Short mmCIF file of C-alpha atoms in Angstrom, two decimals:
data_model
loop_
_atom_site.label_atom_id
_atom_site.label_comp_id
_atom_site.label_asym_id
_atom_site.label_seq_id
_atom_site.Cartn_x
_atom_site.Cartn_y
_atom_site.Cartn_z
CA MET W 1 -23.02 1.91 -14.91
CA GLN W 2 -23.72 1.37 -18.43
CA LEU W 3 -20.63 0.13 -20.66
CA SER W 4 -20.07 1.43 -24.17
CA ASN W 5 -21.34 -0.51 -27.08
CA GLU W 6 -17.45 -0.51 -27.79
CA GLU W 7 -16.35 -1.57 -23.78
CA GLU W 8 -18.91 -4.37 -23.63
CA ASP W 9 -17.53 -6.13 -26.80
CA TYR W 10 -13.68 -5.65 -25.15
CA SER W 11 -15.54 -7.49 -21.85
CA LEU W 12 -16.95 -9.70 -24.20
CA SER W 13 -13.72 -10.79 -26.10
CA LEU W 14 -11.79 -10.62 -23.10
CA SER W 15 -14.09 -13.03 -21.34
CA LYS W 16 -14.49 -15.60 -24.38
CA PHE W 17 -10.93 -15.79 -24.02
CA GLU W 18 -10.39 -16.15 -20.96
CA SER W 19 -13.36 -19.39 -20.85
CA MET W 20 -10.78 -21.19 -24.09
CA LEU W 21 -7.45 -21.00 -22.32
CA LYS W 22 -9.93 -23.16 -19.12
CA THR W 23 -11.19 -25.08 -21.50
CA ASN W 24 -8.23 -25.80 -24.34
CA LYS W 25 -11.01 -24.97 -26.98
CA VAL W 26 -9.62 -23.22 -29.50
CA LEU W 27 -12.39 -20.00 -30.58
CA PHE W 28 -12.03 -18.01 -32.95
CA PHE W 29 -11.22 -13.83 -33.50
CA ASP W 30 -10.98 -11.15 -35.10
CA SER W 31 -7.13 -9.76 -35.81
CA GLU W 32 -8.44 -6.66 -33.73
CA GLU W 33 -9.79 -8.75 -30.65
CA PHE W 34 -6.33 -10.73 -30.75
CA GLU W 35 -4.67 -7.53 -30.33
CA GLU W 36 -6.78 -5.80 -27.45
CA ILE W 37 -6.56 -8.63 -25.62
CA ILE W 38 -2.90 -9.06 -25.77
CA LEU W 39 -2.14 -5.34 -25.12
CA HIS W 40 -4.45 -5.83 -21.81
CA TYR W 41 -2.46 -8.00 -20.67
CA LEU W 42 0.40 -5.62 -21.57
CA ASP W 43 -1.01 -3.48 -19.65
CA MET W 44 -1.65 -5.45 -16.73
CA GLY W 45 2.11 -6.83 -15.98
CA LYS W 46 0.95 -10.49 -17.22
CA ALA W 47 3.32 -11.11 -20.00
CA ASN W 48 3.12 -14.90 -20.09
CA LEU W 49 -1.11 -14.91 -20.71
CA ALA W 50 -0.22 -11.82 -23.14
CA LYS W 51 2.86 -13.92 -24.95
CA LYS W 52 -0.24 -17.53 -25.15
CA ALA W 53 -2.70 -14.86 -26.39
CA LEU W 54 -0.03 -13.64 -29.03
CA LYS W 55 0.53 -17.30 -30.81
CA LEU W 56 -2.98 -18.11 -30.93
CA ALA W 57 -3.43 -14.53 -32.87
CA LEU W 58 -0.60 -15.32 -35.42
CA ASP W 59 -1.68 -18.90 -36.14
CA GLN W 60 -5.13 -17.76 -37.07
CA HIS W 61 -3.76 -14.40 -38.42
CA PRO W 62 -0.17 -15.26 -39.97
CA LYS W 63 -0.02 -12.19 -42.46
CA SER W 64 -2.05 -9.81 -39.78
CA THR W 65 0.32 -7.04 -39.64
CA GLY W 66 -1.29 -5.68 -36.68
CA LEU W 67 -0.27 -8.69 -34.88
CA LYS W 68 2.88 -8.37 -35.93
CA LEU W 69 3.58 -4.98 -34.85
CA VAL W 70 2.39 -5.85 -31.82
CA GLN W 71 5.26 -8.64 -31.38
CA ILE W 72 7.32 -6.77 -32.01
CA GLU W 73 6.92 -5.13 -28.99
CA MET W 74 6.34 -7.61 -27.23
CA LEU W 75 10.22 -8.18 -28.30
CA VAL W 76 11.31 -4.15 -28.43
CA PHE W 77 9.85 -5.55 -24.26
CA ASP W 78 12.39 -7.82 -24.07
CA ASP W 79 15.38 -6.64 -25.25
CA LYS W 80 15.32 -8.49 -28.50
CA LEU W 81 16.07 -5.61 -30.45
CA ASP W 82 17.99 -7.29 -33.92
CA LEU W 83 14.76 -9.53 -34.01
CA ALA W 84 12.00 -7.34 -33.65
CA GLU W 85 14.98 -4.99 -36.00
CA LYS W 86 14.87 -7.23 -38.42
CA MET W 87 10.78 -8.66 -38.66
CA LEU W 88 10.67 -4.15 -39.27
CA ASN W 89 12.69 -3.63 -41.67
CA GLU W 90 10.45 -6.41 -44.17
CA LEU W 91 7.16 -4.84 -42.21
CA TYR W 92 8.68 -1.48 -44.23
CA ALA W 93 8.94 -3.76 -47.76
CA ILE W 94 5.45 -4.30 -47.68
CA GLU W 95 3.45 -1.34 -45.59
CA PRO W 96 6.39 1.95 -45.57
CA THR W 97 3.60 4.23 -44.61
CA ASN W 98 2.93 2.29 -41.79
CA GLU W 99 2.98 5.32 -38.67
CA GLU W 100 3.43 2.15 -36.03
CA ILE W 101 6.51 0.98 -38.21
CA TYR W 102 8.64 4.42 -37.51
CA ILE W 103 7.08 4.36 -33.76
CA GLN W 104 8.40 1.03 -33.34
CA LYS W 105 11.67 1.66 -34.74
CA ALA W 106 12.45 4.64 -32.44
CA ASN W 107 11.54 2.91 -29.58
CA ILE W 108 14.39 0.47 -30.50
CA TRP W 109 16.53 3.31 -30.98
CA SER W 110 15.43 5.07 -27.20
CA LYS W 111 16.15 1.17 -26.06
CA ARG W 112 19.71 1.45 -27.19
CA ASP W 113 20.21 5.44 -26.02
CA GLN W 114 19.92 6.38 -29.36
CA HIS W 115 17.79 10.10 -28.88
CA GLU W 116 18.13 11.36 -32.10
CA LYS W 117 17.72 9.13 -34.32
CA ALA W 118 14.31 8.07 -32.18
CA VAL W 119 13.18 11.08 -32.55
CA GLU W 120 13.96 11.06 -36.29
CA GLN W 121 11.69 8.19 -36.82
CA LEU W 122 9.65 9.73 -34.91
CA LYS W 123 9.54 12.45 -37.03
CA ILE W 124 8.76 10.65 -39.97
CA ALA W 125 5.86 9.05 -38.52
CA LEU W 126 4.00 12.53 -38.96
CA LYS W 127 4.04 12.37 -41.54
CA TYR W 128 1.97 9.27 -42.31
CA THR W 129 0.28 9.83 -38.85
CA ASP W 130 -3.91 10.65 -37.63
CA ASP W 131 -2.68 10.28 -33.70
CA PHE W 132 -0.63 13.96 -33.96
CA ALA W 133 -0.56 14.08 -30.52
CA ASP W 134 1.13 10.57 -30.28
CA VAL W 135 3.45 11.06 -31.60
CA TYR W 136 4.32 14.65 -30.59
CA ASN W 137 4.23 13.06 -27.43
CA LEU W 138 6.96 10.69 -27.77
CA ILE W 139 8.93 12.92 -29.37
CA GLY W 140 8.55 14.67 -26.13
CA MET W 141 9.77 11.62 -24.86
CA GLU W 142 12.93 11.71 -26.38
CA TYR W 143 13.60 15.20 -25.82
CA LEU W 144 13.51 14.96 -21.96
CA PHE W 145 15.81 11.63 -22.54
CA MET W 146 18.40 13.97 -24.37
CA ASP W 147 18.36 16.52 -21.67
CA ASN W 148 16.82 19.10 -24.13
CA LEU W 149 14.09 20.33 -21.57
CA GLU W 150 13.86 23.16 -24.20
CA MET W 151 12.49 20.98 -27.81
CA ALA W 152 10.86 18.35 -24.82
CA LYS W 153 8.69 21.47 -24.32
CA GLN W 154 8.29 22.44 -27.82
CA SER W 155 6.86 19.16 -28.05
CA PHE W 156 4.62 19.21 -25.70
CA ILE W 157 2.68 22.16 -26.76
CA GLN W 158 2.11 20.60 -29.59
CA CYS W 159 1.00 17.84 -28.68
CA LEU W 160 -0.85 20.20 -26.91
CA GLU W 161 -2.33 21.63 -29.95
CA GLU W 162 -3.39 18.30 -30.99
CA ASP W 163 -4.88 17.63 -27.50
CA ILE W 164 -5.96 19.81 -24.88
CA GLU W 165 -7.02 16.56 -23.21
CA ASP W 166 -3.49 15.72 -22.88
CA GLN W 167 -3.28 15.08 -18.93
CA SER W 168 0.82 13.84 -18.62
CA ALA W 169 1.58 16.24 -21.33
CA LEU W 170 0.51 19.26 -20.12
CA TYR W 171 2.35 17.80 -16.32
CA ASN W 172 5.42 17.42 -18.60
CA VAL W 173 4.92 21.10 -20.00
CA VAL W 174 4.77 22.63 -16.68
CA TYR W 175 7.76 20.25 -15.57
CA CYS W 176 10.07 21.05 -18.77
CA TYR W 177 9.20 25.08 -17.42
CA GLU W 178 9.60 24.67 -14.17
CA PHE W 179 13.16 22.69 -14.94
CA LEU W 180 14.53 25.86 -17.30
CA ASP W 181 13.65 27.84 -14.30
CA GLN W 182 10.67 30.12 -16.57
CA ASN W 183 8.14 29.80 -14.34
CA GLN W 184 6.76 33.31 -15.55
CA GLU W 185 5.95 31.94 -18.83
CA ALA W 186 4.93 28.75 -17.26
CA ILE W 187 1.97 30.91 -15.93
CA ALA W 188 2.03 32.59 -18.88
CA TYR W 189 1.15 29.56 -21.02
CA LEU W 190 -1.32 28.38 -18.32
CA ILE W 191 -3.55 30.94 -18.39
CA ARG W 192 -3.77 30.84 -22.58
CA TYR W 193 -4.18 26.81 -22.24
CA ILE W 194 -6.96 27.62 -19.41
CA ASP W 195 -8.34 30.39 -21.65
CA ARG W 196 -8.93 27.43 -24.07
CA ASN W 197 -9.89 24.60 -21.32
CA PRO W 198 -11.60 26.73 -19.08
CA TYR W 199 -12.70 23.38 -16.81
CA SER W 200 -9.49 21.71 -16.12
CA GLU W 201 -8.63 21.64 -12.46
CA ILE W 202 -5.51 20.10 -13.59
CA ALA W 203 -4.50 23.71 -15.53
CA TRP W 204 -5.83 25.22 -12.49
CA HIS W 205 -3.15 23.78 -10.04
CA GLN W 206 -0.86 23.76 -11.72
CA LEU W 207 -1.10 27.78 -12.51
CA GLY W 208 -2.27 27.77 -8.50
CA ARG W 209 1.79 26.01 -7.51
CA LEU W 210 3.19 28.01 -9.56
CA HIS W 211 1.90 31.57 -8.65
CA TYR W 212 3.29 29.75 -5.08
CA SER W 213 6.67 29.09 -5.42
CA VAL W 214 6.46 32.56 -7.00
CA LYS W 215 5.42 34.10 -3.80
CA GLU W 216 1.73 35.15 -5.28
CA TYR W 217 0.02 33.38 -2.82
CA GLU W 218 -3.20 34.91 -3.56
CA ASN W 219 -3.14 34.48 -7.13
CA ALA W 220 -2.70 30.74 -5.60
CA ILE W 221 -5.44 30.50 -3.66
CA ARG W 222 -7.71 32.46 -6.56
CA ALA W 223 -6.30 29.63 -8.27
CA PHE W 224 -7.09 26.70 -6.24
CA ASP W 225 -10.19 27.75 -5.40
CA TYR W 226 -11.01 27.42 -9.30
CA ALA W 227 -9.58 23.92 -9.41
CA THR W 228 -11.50 23.32 -5.85
CA LEU W 229 -14.44 24.51 -8.02
CA ILE W 230 -13.92 21.80 -10.71
CA ASP W 231 -12.93 19.13 -8.67
CA GLU W 232 -14.59 19.34 -5.15
CA GLU W 233 -12.49 16.02 -4.38
CA PHE W 234 -9.44 17.52 -5.20
CA LEU W 235 -7.26 16.37 -2.64
CA GLY W 236 -4.00 18.20 -3.68
CA ALA W 237 -5.04 21.72 -4.56
CA PHE W 238 -6.62 22.13 -0.79
CA MET W 239 -3.37 21.34 0.66
CA GLU W 240 -1.62 23.63 -1.45
CA LYS W 241 -3.85 26.05 -0.85
CA ALA W 242 -4.15 25.76 2.65
CA LYS W 243 0.05 25.84 2.21
CA ALA W 244 -0.64 29.16 0.42
CA LEU W 245 -2.77 30.97 3.29
CA GLU W 246 -0.36 30.28 5.60
CA ARG W 247 1.90 31.85 4.28
CA LEU W 248 -0.74 35.10 3.92
CA LYS W 249 -1.26 33.85 7.95
CA LYS W 250 -4.78 33.48 7.66
CA TYR W 251 -4.49 30.15 9.86
CA GLU W 252 -7.94 30.08 10.18
CA GLU W 253 -8.95 29.56 6.75
CA ALA W 254 -5.95 27.09 6.27
CA ILE W 255 -6.95 25.17 9.08
CA VAL W 256 -10.06 24.92 7.56
CA SER W 257 -8.68 23.17 4.06
CA TYR W 258 -6.00 21.16 6.50
CA THR W 259 -9.69 19.75 7.99
CA ARG W 260 -10.83 19.21 4.00
CA THR W 261 -7.92 16.63 2.79
CA ILE W 262 -8.43 15.12 6.24
CA GLU W 263 -12.53 13.94 5.70
CA LEU W 264 -11.66 14.39 1.67
CA ASP W 265 -9.41 10.36 2.82
CA ASP W 266 -7.08 9.00 5.67
CA ALA W 267 -5.24 11.77 8.36
CA THR W 268 -1.75 12.55 6.85
CA SER W 269 0.38 13.07 9.11
CA TYR W 270 1.34 16.18 7.86
CA ALA W 271 -2.23 17.72 7.64
CA LEU W 272 -2.20 16.96 11.28
CA LEU W 273 1.18 18.76 11.87
CA ARG W 274 0.38 22.12 9.86
CA ILE W 275 -3.56 21.91 11.68
CA GLY W 276 -1.40 21.90 14.90
CA LYS W 277 1.35 24.48 13.79
CA CYS W 278 -2.15 26.74 12.72
CA HIS W 279 -3.47 26.69 15.85
CA GLU W 280 -0.25 27.12 18.14
CA LYS W 281 -0.14 30.65 15.54
CA ILE W 282 -3.14 31.98 16.54
CA GLY W 283 -3.16 30.57 20.35
CA ASN W 284 -4.95 27.69 20.46
CA LYS W 285 -2.52 26.16 22.86
CA ALA W 286 -4.82 23.19 24.09
CA LEU W 287 -6.11 22.57 20.62
CA ALA W 288 -1.83 22.80 19.15
CA LEU W 289 -0.88 20.06 21.60
CA LYS W 290 -3.94 17.71 20.43
CA PHE W 291 -2.96 18.17 17.36
CA PHE W 292 1.16 17.48 17.79
CA ASN W 293 -0.16 13.74 19.64
CA GLN W 294 -2.43 13.23 16.74
CA THR W 295 -0.35 13.67 14.00
CA VAL W 296 3.21 10.85 16.67
CA HIS W 297 0.31 8.86 17.08
CA GLU W 298 -0.24 8.40 12.92
CA ASP W 299 3.72 8.50 12.52
CA PRO W 300 4.99 7.52 15.14
CA LEU W 301 8.38 7.87 12.95
CA LEU W 302 7.69 10.86 12.06
CA ASP W 303 10.45 12.96 13.55
CA LYS W 304 8.93 16.86 12.58
CA GLY W 305 5.99 15.76 14.65
CA TRP W 306 8.27 15.70 18.20
CA ILE W 307 10.36 18.07 17.01
CA ALA W 308 7.15 20.16 17.04
CA ILE W 309 5.43 18.70 20.27
CA THR W 310 9.36 19.97 21.52
CA ASP W 311 9.26 22.89 20.15
CA PHE W 312 5.87 23.18 22.09
CA TYR W 313 7.11 22.50 25.29
CA MET W 314 10.17 25.12 25.43
CA ARG W 315 8.10 28.12 24.46
CA LEU W 316 6.59 26.92 27.82
CA LYS W 317 9.81 26.60 29.17
CA ASN W 318 8.48 22.57 30.48
CA TYR W 319 12.52 21.70 29.80
CA GLN W 320 11.99 18.39 31.68
CA LYS W 321 8.84 17.66 28.90
CA ALA W 322 10.77 19.59 26.03
CA LEU W 323 13.28 17.11 27.02
CA PHE W 324 12.25 13.78 26.17
CA PHE W 325 10.74 14.48 22.88
CA VAL W 326 13.43 15.68 21.38
CA ASN W 327 14.79 12.45 22.13
CA LYS W 328 12.70 10.81 20.93
CA ALA W 329 13.15 12.64 17.69
CA LEU W 330 17.12 12.44 17.14
CA ALA W 331 16.04 8.49 17.73
CA ILE W 332 14.36 8.71 14.53
CA ASP W 333 17.09 11.18 12.79
CA ASN W 334 20.25 11.42 14.69
CA GLN W 335 22.11 13.19 12.59
CA ASN W 336 19.55 15.98 12.49
CA ARG W 337 21.96 19.56 13.15
CA LEU W 338 19.30 21.03 14.98
CA TYR W 339 18.09 18.69 16.83
CA TRP W 340 20.95 18.19 17.93
CA LYS W 341 21.39 22.22 19.01
CA ARG W 342 17.22 22.01 20.91
CA TYR W 343 18.74 19.12 22.72
CA ALA W 344 22.16 21.01 23.71
CA THR W 345 19.65 24.05 24.23
CA ILE W 346 17.13 21.82 26.90
CA ASN W 347 20.52 20.10 28.23
CA LYS W 348 22.15 24.07 28.99
CA GLN W 349 18.74 25.40 30.59
CA MET W 350 18.39 22.09 32.87
CA ASN W 351 22.19 22.75 33.85
CA PHE W 352 23.12 19.84 32.92
CA PHE W 353 26.41 20.72 30.98
CA GLU W 354 27.71 17.75 30.09
CA GLU W 355 24.71 16.81 27.91
CA ALA W 356 24.55 19.99 26.55
CA GLU W 357 28.52 20.04 25.45
CA PHE W 358 27.29 16.53 23.65
CA GLY W 359 24.32 18.20 22.11
CA TYR W 360 26.64 21.89 20.35
CA ARG W 361 29.69 18.89 19.51
CA LYS W 362 27.04 16.88 17.63
CA ALA W 363 25.00 19.81 15.75
CA VAL W 364 28.38 21.44 14.51
CA GLU W 365 30.09 17.46 13.49
CA TYR W 366 26.51 17.54 11.59
CA GLY W 367 26.57 20.58 10.07
CA ASP W 368 25.31 23.70 12.32
CA TYR W 369 28.07 26.50 11.40
CA GLN W 370 26.11 29.14 12.89
CA LEU W 371 28.19 31.82 15.41
CA ASP W 372 25.61 30.94 18.06
CA THR W 373 26.30 27.50 17.63
CA TRP W 374 30.28 27.78 18.38
CA LEU W 375 29.67 30.21 21.34
CA PHE W 376 27.26 28.23 23.12
CA TRP W 377 29.74 24.51 23.28
CA VAL W 378 32.90 26.91 23.61
CA ASP W 379 31.08 29.13 26.76
CA ILE W 380 30.19 25.84 28.10
CA LEU W 381 33.63 24.06 27.73
CA GLN W 382 35.30 26.93 29.50
CA PHE W 383 32.48 26.42 32.14
CA LEU W 384 33.75 23.03 32.87
CA GLY W 385 37.30 23.65 33.30
CA GLU W 386 37.94 22.71 29.41
CA PHE W 387 40.38 25.40 28.37
CA GLU W 388 42.38 23.77 25.66
CA THR W 389 39.45 22.36 23.55
CA SER W 390 37.66 25.52 23.97
CA VAL W 391 40.48 27.39 22.20
CA GLN W 392 40.66 24.55 19.75
CA THR W 393 37.03 24.71 19.01
CA LEU W 394 37.28 28.66 19.10
CA LEU W 395 40.45 28.39 15.62
CA GLN W 396 37.76 26.50 14.18
CA ALA W 397 35.21 28.89 14.11
CA ALA W 398 37.55 31.71 13.59
CA GLU W 399 38.57 29.96 9.92
CA PHE W 400 33.91 30.44 9.69
CA PHE W 401 33.97 34.14 10.96
CA PRO W 402 37.47 35.21 10.53
CA GLU W 403 36.70 39.14 11.83
CA GLU W 404 34.24 38.08 15.45
CA ASN W 405 35.36 40.34 17.77
CA GLU W 406 33.67 37.52 19.99
CA ILE W 407 35.74 34.66 19.14
CA GLU W 408 39.20 37.14 19.88
CA TYR W 409 37.46 38.15 22.85
CA ARG W 410 37.74 34.58 24.00
CA LEU W 411 40.51 33.38 22.52
CA ALA W 412 42.40 36.51 24.01
CA GLY W 413 40.65 35.10 27.80
CA LEU W 414 41.11 31.76 27.52
CA TYR W 415 45.53 32.04 26.01
CA PHE W 416 45.38 34.58 29.90
CA MET W 417 43.78 31.91 32.39
CA LEU W 418 46.22 29.46 29.91
CA THR W 419 49.41 31.92 31.39
CA ASP W 420 49.79 31.91 27.09
CA ASP W 421 50.44 35.97 27.97
CA SER W 422 52.06 36.91 24.16
CA LYS W 423 48.96 34.73 22.61
CA GLY W 424 46.17 36.40 24.49
CA LYS W 425 47.85 39.88 23.82
CA ILE W 426 47.57 39.08 20.40
CA HIS W 427 43.55 37.80 20.06
CA LEU W 428 42.76 40.85 22.70
CA LYS W 429 44.20 43.29 20.00
CA ASN W 430 42.54 41.99 17.59
CA ALA W 431 38.98 41.31 19.29
CA LEU W 432 39.63 45.78 20.69
CA HIS W 433 40.42 46.52 16.86
CA LEU W 434 37.35 44.91 15.40
CA ASN W 435 35.32 46.41 18.21
CA SER W 436 36.54 47.84 21.17
CA GLU W 437 32.84 48.98 23.12
CA ASN W 438 32.51 45.23 23.63
CA HIS W 439 35.47 44.51 25.42
CA ILE W 440 32.95 43.59 28.22
CA LEU W 441 33.32 40.19 27.73
CA ILE W 442 36.26 39.75 28.97
CA LYS W 443 34.45 41.16 32.91
CA GLU W 444 31.36 38.62 32.29
CA LEU W 445 33.28 35.68 31.18
CA PHE W 446 37.09 36.13 32.35
CA PRO W 447 36.57 37.70 35.26
CA VAL W 448 39.63 35.96 36.73
CA VAL W 449 41.21 37.98 34.27
CA TRP W 450 39.74 41.39 34.16
CA ASN W 451 40.80 41.95 37.97
CA ARG W 452 44.28 41.77 35.99
CA LYS W 453 45.08 45.43 35.95
CA THR W 454 47.33 44.90 33.25
CA ILE W 455 44.61 44.14 31.00
CA GLN W 456 42.52 47.23 31.71
CA ASN W 457 45.77 49.52 31.51
CA TYR W 458 45.97 47.75 28.22
CA ILE W 459 42.16 48.22 27.69
CA SER W 460 41.91 51.39 28.37
CA LYS W 461 44.74 52.05 26.06
CA HIS W 462 43.73 51.31 23.38
CA LYS W 463 40.68 52.68 23.93
CA LYS W 464 42.35 56.39 24.16
CA SER W 465 44.40 55.66 20.79
CA ASP W 466 41.36 55.54 19.27
CA ASP W 467 39.11 58.12 20.43
#
């Protein structure tokens, strides 16, 4: 690739400077050359070389405003704000219309967390600058620091009015719209932007993302298609398109799009996992398992990969293998309530009741307050003869489900089993009041209690009174 004359001159200046450092010969550079060299080293994170270049530059050009401004920028970077401010005031007395002075003043105020004053300085800079886009971008960033997303959004939009190709400003505009929960307004803005700049793959990609977020999946796919037409290697657009296709249950097309991401870059565990899920949806069980295995091979610490294999074997009712793989997932994330529930369910299916009880207990401990989780847990506790613990667990569940007949029937049965008939009758009355038809639960879960004539008579009387 041929370099432009400007790039070639810059490259030669850099080589010449580094040669001078090696030989200790002092060579002459004009002030602009020095500025470019210093900024290059700053961009590369080579602060010591930048400072060395600055010292040589000021020796050769002691009155250069440009170099002094670079020096001030470095002082601000090093948090030497008072010295930087003093130098800026001196420069201001000489060049009050130099926009860079106001930009650096704004930088100092920003460093002091006085962002309103930074904005004031940047607005003055707008009067003297030729690079409006850059200043509007800086103003937008200050408003972001103040959490004023509306003003930040307007500033980034103004930046794009000046420089339609500023990608960071485009990302920031979309970020502000999304943060303000203005997704439809963001879509309308991007459509207007694309009318002016139709070959912006970033804009098409962001438009697709926004359509996806409001569940307009067909429109999202169309936008991602344009992004990939403009840039055939736009991995992110292929990935997002695949997710939208999955939402529309177009699993074969989703597989094609996920596969394209693997062709463009190293296979990611996420793409492999999604391909496996898509194959499973269309009944390709062997291929699904193949991709799930590739997922965990690619990233053995991806718990979702192990869970996908767990679920695969659970659907096949191969609980022995499912148990092996859910344990793999729990070894990675042992505070995941959904994993513990799977663990409990698998053990219950295998008649490992103590392990199942432990699993449901852990699921609740980590925040699973679903009714079925409580009931499965209690029924296993009852099966294990832990009646007192069952009662305490149900009372806890009743705090989440105060009018749930299944809890009341179980409490009634357990209290009768514990020969606390008064409490048993209270909960049986509550249960019958909530759902008298469900009294069959007593017969199913507590046959000993059901066989008592007094219980059956109580239920019959209640039903008659309802009739």
